[in-house]
GROMACS .gro file of C-alpha atoms in nm:
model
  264
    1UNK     CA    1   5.358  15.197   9.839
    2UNK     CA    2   5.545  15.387   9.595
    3UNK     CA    3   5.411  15.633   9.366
    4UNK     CA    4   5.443  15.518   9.017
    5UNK     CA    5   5.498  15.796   8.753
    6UNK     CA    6   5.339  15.845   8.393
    7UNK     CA    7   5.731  15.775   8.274
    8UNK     CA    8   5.703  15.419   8.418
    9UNK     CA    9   5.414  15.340   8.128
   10UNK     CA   10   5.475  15.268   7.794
   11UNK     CA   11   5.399  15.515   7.543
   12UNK     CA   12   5.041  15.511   7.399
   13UNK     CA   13   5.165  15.657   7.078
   14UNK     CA   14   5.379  15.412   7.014
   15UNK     CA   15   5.321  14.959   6.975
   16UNK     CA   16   5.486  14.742   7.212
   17UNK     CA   17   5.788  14.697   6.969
   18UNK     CA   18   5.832  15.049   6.897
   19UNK     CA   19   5.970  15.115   7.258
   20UNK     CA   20   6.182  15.002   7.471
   21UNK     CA   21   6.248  15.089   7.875
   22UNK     CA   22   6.556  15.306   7.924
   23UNK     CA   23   6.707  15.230   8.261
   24UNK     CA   24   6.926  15.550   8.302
   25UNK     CA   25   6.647  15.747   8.199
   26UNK     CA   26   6.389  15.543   8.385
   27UNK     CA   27   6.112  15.551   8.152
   28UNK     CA   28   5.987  15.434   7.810
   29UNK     CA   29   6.204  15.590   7.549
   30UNK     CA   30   6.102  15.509   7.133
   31UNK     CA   31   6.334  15.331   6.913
   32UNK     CA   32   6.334  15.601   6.700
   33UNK     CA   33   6.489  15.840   6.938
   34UNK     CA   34   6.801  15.633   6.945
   35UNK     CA   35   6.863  15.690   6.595
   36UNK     CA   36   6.919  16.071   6.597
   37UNK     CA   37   7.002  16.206   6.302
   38UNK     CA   38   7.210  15.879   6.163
   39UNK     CA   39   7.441  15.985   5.843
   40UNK     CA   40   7.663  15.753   5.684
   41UNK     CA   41   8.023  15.890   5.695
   42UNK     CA   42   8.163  16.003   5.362
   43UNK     CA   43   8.442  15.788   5.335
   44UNK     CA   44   8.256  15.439   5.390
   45UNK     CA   45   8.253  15.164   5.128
   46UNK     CA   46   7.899  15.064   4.978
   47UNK     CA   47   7.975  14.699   5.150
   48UNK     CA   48   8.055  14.850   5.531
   49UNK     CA   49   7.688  15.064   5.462
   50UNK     CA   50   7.514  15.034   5.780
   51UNK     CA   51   7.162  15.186   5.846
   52UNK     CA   52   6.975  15.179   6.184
   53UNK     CA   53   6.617  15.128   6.177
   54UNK     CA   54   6.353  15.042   6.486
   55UNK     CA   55   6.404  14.662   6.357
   56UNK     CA   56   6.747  14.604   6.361
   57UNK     CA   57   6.786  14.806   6.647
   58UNK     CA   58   6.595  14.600   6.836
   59UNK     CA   59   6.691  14.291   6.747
   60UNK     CA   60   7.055  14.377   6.826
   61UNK     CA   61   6.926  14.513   7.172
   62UNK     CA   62   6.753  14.193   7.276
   63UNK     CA   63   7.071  13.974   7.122
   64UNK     CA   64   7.313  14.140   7.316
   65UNK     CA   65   7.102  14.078   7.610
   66UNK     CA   66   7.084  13.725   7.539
   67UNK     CA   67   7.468  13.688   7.438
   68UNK     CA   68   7.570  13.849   7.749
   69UNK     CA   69   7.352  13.600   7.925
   70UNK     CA   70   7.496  13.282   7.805
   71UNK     CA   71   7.145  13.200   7.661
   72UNK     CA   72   7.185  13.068   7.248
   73UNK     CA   73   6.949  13.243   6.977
   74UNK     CA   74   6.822  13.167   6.670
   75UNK     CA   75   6.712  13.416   6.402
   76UNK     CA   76   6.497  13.298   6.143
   77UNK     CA   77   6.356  13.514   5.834
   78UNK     CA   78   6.343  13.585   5.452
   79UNK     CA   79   6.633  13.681   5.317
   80UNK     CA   80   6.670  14.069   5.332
   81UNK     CA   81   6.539  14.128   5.690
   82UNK     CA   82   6.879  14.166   5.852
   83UNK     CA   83   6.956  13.804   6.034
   84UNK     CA   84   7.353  13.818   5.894
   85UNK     CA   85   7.443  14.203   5.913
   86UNK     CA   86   7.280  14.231   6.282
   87UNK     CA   87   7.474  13.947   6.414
   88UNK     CA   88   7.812  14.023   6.246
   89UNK     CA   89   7.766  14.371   6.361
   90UNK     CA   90   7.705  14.312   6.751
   91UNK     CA   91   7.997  13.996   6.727
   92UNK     CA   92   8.237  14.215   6.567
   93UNK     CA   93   8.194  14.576   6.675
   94UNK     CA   94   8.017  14.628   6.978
   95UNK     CA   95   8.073  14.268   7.238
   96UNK     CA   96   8.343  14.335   7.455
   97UNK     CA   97   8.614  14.159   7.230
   98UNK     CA   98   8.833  14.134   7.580
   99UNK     CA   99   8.528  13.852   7.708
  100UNK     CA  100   8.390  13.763   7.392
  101UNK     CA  101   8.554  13.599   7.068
  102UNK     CA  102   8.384  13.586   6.749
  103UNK     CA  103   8.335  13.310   6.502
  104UNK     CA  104   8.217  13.372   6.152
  105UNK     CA  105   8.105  13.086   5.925
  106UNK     CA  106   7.820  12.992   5.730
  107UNK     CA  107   7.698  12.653   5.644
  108UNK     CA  108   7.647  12.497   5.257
  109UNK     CA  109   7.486  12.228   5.096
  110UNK     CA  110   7.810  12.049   5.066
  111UNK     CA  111   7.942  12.127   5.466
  112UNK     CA  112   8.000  11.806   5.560
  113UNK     CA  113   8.067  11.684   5.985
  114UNK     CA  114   8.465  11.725   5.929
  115UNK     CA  115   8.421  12.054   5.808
  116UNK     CA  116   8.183  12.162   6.093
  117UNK     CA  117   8.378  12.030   6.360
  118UNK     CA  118   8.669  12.186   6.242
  119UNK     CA  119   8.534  12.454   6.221
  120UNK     CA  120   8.351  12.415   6.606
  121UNK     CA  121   8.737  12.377   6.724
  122UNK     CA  122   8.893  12.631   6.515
  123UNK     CA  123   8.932  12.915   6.840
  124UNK     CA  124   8.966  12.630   7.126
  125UNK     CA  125   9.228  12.508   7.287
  126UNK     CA  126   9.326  12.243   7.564
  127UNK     CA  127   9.271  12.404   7.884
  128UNK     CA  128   9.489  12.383   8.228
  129UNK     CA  129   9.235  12.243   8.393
  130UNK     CA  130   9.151  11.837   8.374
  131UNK     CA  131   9.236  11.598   8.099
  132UNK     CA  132   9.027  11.590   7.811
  133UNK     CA  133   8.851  11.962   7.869
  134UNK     CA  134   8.876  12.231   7.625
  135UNK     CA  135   8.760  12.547   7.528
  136UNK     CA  136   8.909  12.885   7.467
  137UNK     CA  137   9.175  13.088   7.695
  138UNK     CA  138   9.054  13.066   8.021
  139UNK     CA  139   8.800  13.395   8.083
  140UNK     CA  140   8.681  13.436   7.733
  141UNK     CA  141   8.350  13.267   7.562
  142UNK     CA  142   8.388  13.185   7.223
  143UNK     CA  143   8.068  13.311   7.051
  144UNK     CA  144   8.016  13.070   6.740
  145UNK     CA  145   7.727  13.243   6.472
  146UNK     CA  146   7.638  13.026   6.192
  147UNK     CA  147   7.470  13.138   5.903
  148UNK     CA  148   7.238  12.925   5.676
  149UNK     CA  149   7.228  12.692   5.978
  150UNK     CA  150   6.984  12.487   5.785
  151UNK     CA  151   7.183  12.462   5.502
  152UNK     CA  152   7.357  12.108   5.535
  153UNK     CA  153   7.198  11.862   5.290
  154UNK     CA  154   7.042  11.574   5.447
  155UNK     CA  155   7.213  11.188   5.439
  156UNK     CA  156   7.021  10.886   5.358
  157UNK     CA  157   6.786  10.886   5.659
  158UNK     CA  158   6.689  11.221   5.712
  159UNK     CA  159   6.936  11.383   5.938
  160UNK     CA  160   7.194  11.660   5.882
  161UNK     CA  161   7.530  11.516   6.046
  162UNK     CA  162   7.697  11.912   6.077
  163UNK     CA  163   7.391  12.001   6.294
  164UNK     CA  164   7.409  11.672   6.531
  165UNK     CA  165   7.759  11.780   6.649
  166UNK     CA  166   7.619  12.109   6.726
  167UNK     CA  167   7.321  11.914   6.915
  168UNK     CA  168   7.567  11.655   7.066
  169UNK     CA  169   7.724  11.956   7.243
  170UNK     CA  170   7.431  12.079   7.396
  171UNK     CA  171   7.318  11.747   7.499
  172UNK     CA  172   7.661  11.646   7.640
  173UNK     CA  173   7.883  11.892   7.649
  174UNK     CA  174   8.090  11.800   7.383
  175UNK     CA  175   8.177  11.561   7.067
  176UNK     CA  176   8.425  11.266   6.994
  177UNK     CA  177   8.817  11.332   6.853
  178UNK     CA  178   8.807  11.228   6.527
  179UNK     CA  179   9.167  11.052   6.596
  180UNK     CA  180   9.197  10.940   6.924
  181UNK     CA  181   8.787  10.844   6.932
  182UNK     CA  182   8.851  11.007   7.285
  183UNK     CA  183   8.526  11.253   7.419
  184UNK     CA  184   8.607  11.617   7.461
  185UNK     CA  185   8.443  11.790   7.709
  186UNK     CA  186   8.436  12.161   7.507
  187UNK     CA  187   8.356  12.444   7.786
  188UNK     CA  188   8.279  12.841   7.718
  189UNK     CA  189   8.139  12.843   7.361
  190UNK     CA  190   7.815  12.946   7.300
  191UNK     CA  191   7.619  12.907   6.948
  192UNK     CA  192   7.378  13.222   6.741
  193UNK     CA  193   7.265  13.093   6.432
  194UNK     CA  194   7.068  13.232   6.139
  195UNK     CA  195   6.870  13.075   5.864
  196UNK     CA  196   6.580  13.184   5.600
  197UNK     CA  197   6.227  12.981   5.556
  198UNK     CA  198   6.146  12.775   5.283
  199UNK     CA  199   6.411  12.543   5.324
  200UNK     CA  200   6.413  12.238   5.457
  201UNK     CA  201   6.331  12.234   5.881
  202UNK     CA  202   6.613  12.133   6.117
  203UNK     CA  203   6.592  11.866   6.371
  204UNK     CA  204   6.343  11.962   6.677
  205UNK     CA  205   6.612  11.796   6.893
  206UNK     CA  206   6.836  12.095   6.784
  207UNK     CA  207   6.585  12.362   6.756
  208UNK     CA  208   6.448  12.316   7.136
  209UNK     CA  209   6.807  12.436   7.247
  210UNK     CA  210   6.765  12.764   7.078
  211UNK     CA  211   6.580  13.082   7.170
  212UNK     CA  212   6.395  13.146   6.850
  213UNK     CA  213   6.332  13.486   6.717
  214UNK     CA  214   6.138  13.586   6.368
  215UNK     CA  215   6.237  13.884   6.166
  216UNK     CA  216   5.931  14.042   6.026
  217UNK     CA  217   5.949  14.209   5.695
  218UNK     CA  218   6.100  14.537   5.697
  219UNK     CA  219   5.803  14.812   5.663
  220UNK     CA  220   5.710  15.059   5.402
  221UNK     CA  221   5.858  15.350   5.607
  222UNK     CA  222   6.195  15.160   5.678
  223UNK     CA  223   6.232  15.047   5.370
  224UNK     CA  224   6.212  15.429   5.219
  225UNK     CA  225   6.440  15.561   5.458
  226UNK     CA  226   6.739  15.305   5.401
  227UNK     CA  227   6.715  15.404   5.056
  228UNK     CA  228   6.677  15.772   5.111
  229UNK     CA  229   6.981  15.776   5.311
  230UNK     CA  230   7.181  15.603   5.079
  231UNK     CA  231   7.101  15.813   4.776
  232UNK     CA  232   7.188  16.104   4.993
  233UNK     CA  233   7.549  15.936   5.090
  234UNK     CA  234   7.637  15.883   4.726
  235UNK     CA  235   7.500  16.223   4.586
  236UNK     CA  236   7.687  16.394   4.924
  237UNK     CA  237   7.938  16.524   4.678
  238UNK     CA  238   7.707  16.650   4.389
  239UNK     CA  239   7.559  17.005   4.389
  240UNK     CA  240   7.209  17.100   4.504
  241UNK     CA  241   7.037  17.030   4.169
  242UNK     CA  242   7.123  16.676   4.165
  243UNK     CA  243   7.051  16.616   4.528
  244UNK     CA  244   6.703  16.760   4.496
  245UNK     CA  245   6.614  16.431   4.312
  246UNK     CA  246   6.671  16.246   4.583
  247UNK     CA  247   6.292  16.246   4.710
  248UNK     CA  248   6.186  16.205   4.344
  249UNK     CA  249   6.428  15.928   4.359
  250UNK     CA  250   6.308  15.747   4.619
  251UNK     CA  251   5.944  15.692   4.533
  252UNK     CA  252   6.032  15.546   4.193
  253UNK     CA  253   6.286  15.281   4.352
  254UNK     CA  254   6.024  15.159   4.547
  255UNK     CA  255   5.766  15.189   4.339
  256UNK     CA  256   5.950  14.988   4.120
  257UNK     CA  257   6.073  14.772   4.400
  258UNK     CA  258   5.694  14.720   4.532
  259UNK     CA  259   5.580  14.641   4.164
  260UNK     CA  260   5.875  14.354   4.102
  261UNK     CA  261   5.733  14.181   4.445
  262UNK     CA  262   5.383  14.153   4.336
  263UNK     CA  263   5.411  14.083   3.979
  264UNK     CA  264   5.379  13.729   3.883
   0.00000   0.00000   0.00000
C-alpha cells in the first residue's frame, strides 16, 4: 500500500467549504490562499468592480467543473449572494471562448414562449449534418445562462410556457418551428440558470434536470472585506489622512448595514 501523507487530509483549521484539493500541489490548499493580496486596479469602473471572496470563489470553481462537464446547474439564492456576477464572470472571461459561446439573458414577468425561443435560437444555426438538426458551428457548445429563471408569469393553469421549451429540450432534444410546425432536433447547447427565493417555484419536471446549488448568505467577515476594499480603491488617490478612515469607515457601513436588516 501506499503511504498516505498529512498533505492528502483536509485541513483541521479550516470547514469542509473553506478548502479545496489542489491537484498540482497535491494537497488541501484554503480558499483564502487563492486570493493573495487581491486589489482592484485603479482604472476600473464601479460597475466592472469585482471582489474574490471564499464564496464566490468556490462557486465559480465547482461551475466551471460542471460547465466543462456538460452537466446543467442551477443557482438559487437571495438577491445579493452573487448568482448573476459569478456566472457572467466564468461565461465571459475565463471559459475557453474558442469551445464555449456565451448567452446572456434574463427572464421577466412579461417573457412570453416567442421571446424565449428566440432567444434559445439566437447563436444556432442549421448544421451540415442531417435534415432538421441544429445547433451552433460544429465544435463549439453554446452555453445559455438565464437569469430570474423563475420569472415568467404563470398562464391560466399553472404553468410557465418560456420554461416548458426549456424542459421540452431536455426531454426531447428539441422544440417545434414556429412556421413550418416541423421538430428541430437542437444539439450542443447547454442551460445555467439563476433565480432568488420567494417567488413563485418552477415546475419539478424542469427542476429535476438541473444540478441545484444554494448560495448561503455572505458572512460577517466577507461582507467587511468587500467593503474595505472598495473604500480603499476609491480613496487610492487621496492622501494618508483621508485613507486612515477607511477602518473607521467600515464598521459604521455595516453597522448601519446590519441595523437596516433587522429593523422592522
Amino acid at each position: 500500500l501506499l503511504e498516505v501523507g498529512k498533505e492528502a487530509y483536509p485541513i483541521k483549521e479550516f470547514g469542509a467549504y473553506e478548502q479545496t484539493y489542489d491537484h498540482l500541489k497535491r494537497a488541501w490548499v484554503p480558499w483564502s490562499s487563492n486570493m493573495g493580496n487581491f486589489k482592484i486596479p485603479d482604472d476600473a469602473s464601479f460597475h466592472e468592480v469585482y471582489i474574490p471572496t471564499i464564496e464566490n470563489m468556490s462557486n465559480t470553481s465547482f461551475l466551471y467543473r460542471m460547465l466543462t462537464h456538460n452537466k446543467p446547474v442551477l443557482f438559487i439564492g437571495k438577491t445579493g449572494t452573487g448568482k448573476t456576477s459569478c456566472v457572467k464572470r466564468l461565461l465571459l472571461n475565463e471559459l475557453d471562448q474558442n469551445k464555449f459561446i456565451p448567452t446572456v439573458s434574463v427572464f421577466s414577468a412579461n417573457t412570453s414562449c416567442n421571446n424565449a425561443q428566440d432567444l434559445l435560437e439566437l447563436k444556432i444555426e442549421k448544421q451540415k449534418r442531417r435534415k432538421g438538426i441544429y445547433g451552433p458551428m460544429i465544435g463549439l457548445t453554446n452555453i445559455i445562462f438565464i437569469d430570474d429563471l423563475n420569472m415568467p408569469a404563470k398562464e391560466k393553469y399553472g404553468a410557465q410556457p418560456p420554461l416548458e421549451i426549456i424542459r421540452q429540450w431536455f426531454d426531447y432534444g428539441g422544440w417545434y418551428d414556429r412556421k413550418t410546425l416541423e421538430n428541430k432536433t437542437i444539439m450542443d447547447i447547454q442551460f445555467v440558470g439563476a433565480m432568488g427565493v420567494g417567488r413563485a417555484p418552477i415546475s419539478n419536471r424542469l427542476m429535476r434536470h438541473f444540478n441545484i446549488v444554494y448560495l448561503n448568505e455572505m458572512s460577517d467577515d466577507t461582507l467587511q472585506s468587500i467593503v474595505k476594499k472598495t473604500l480603499e480603491w476609491g480613496f487610492s488617490k487621496h492622501v494618508d489622512k483621508v485613507k486612515f478612515l477607511i477602518n473607521g469607515l467600515t464598521h459604521i457601513i455595516f453597522k448601519t448595514y446590519k441595523g437596516v436588516l433587522t429593523s422592522k
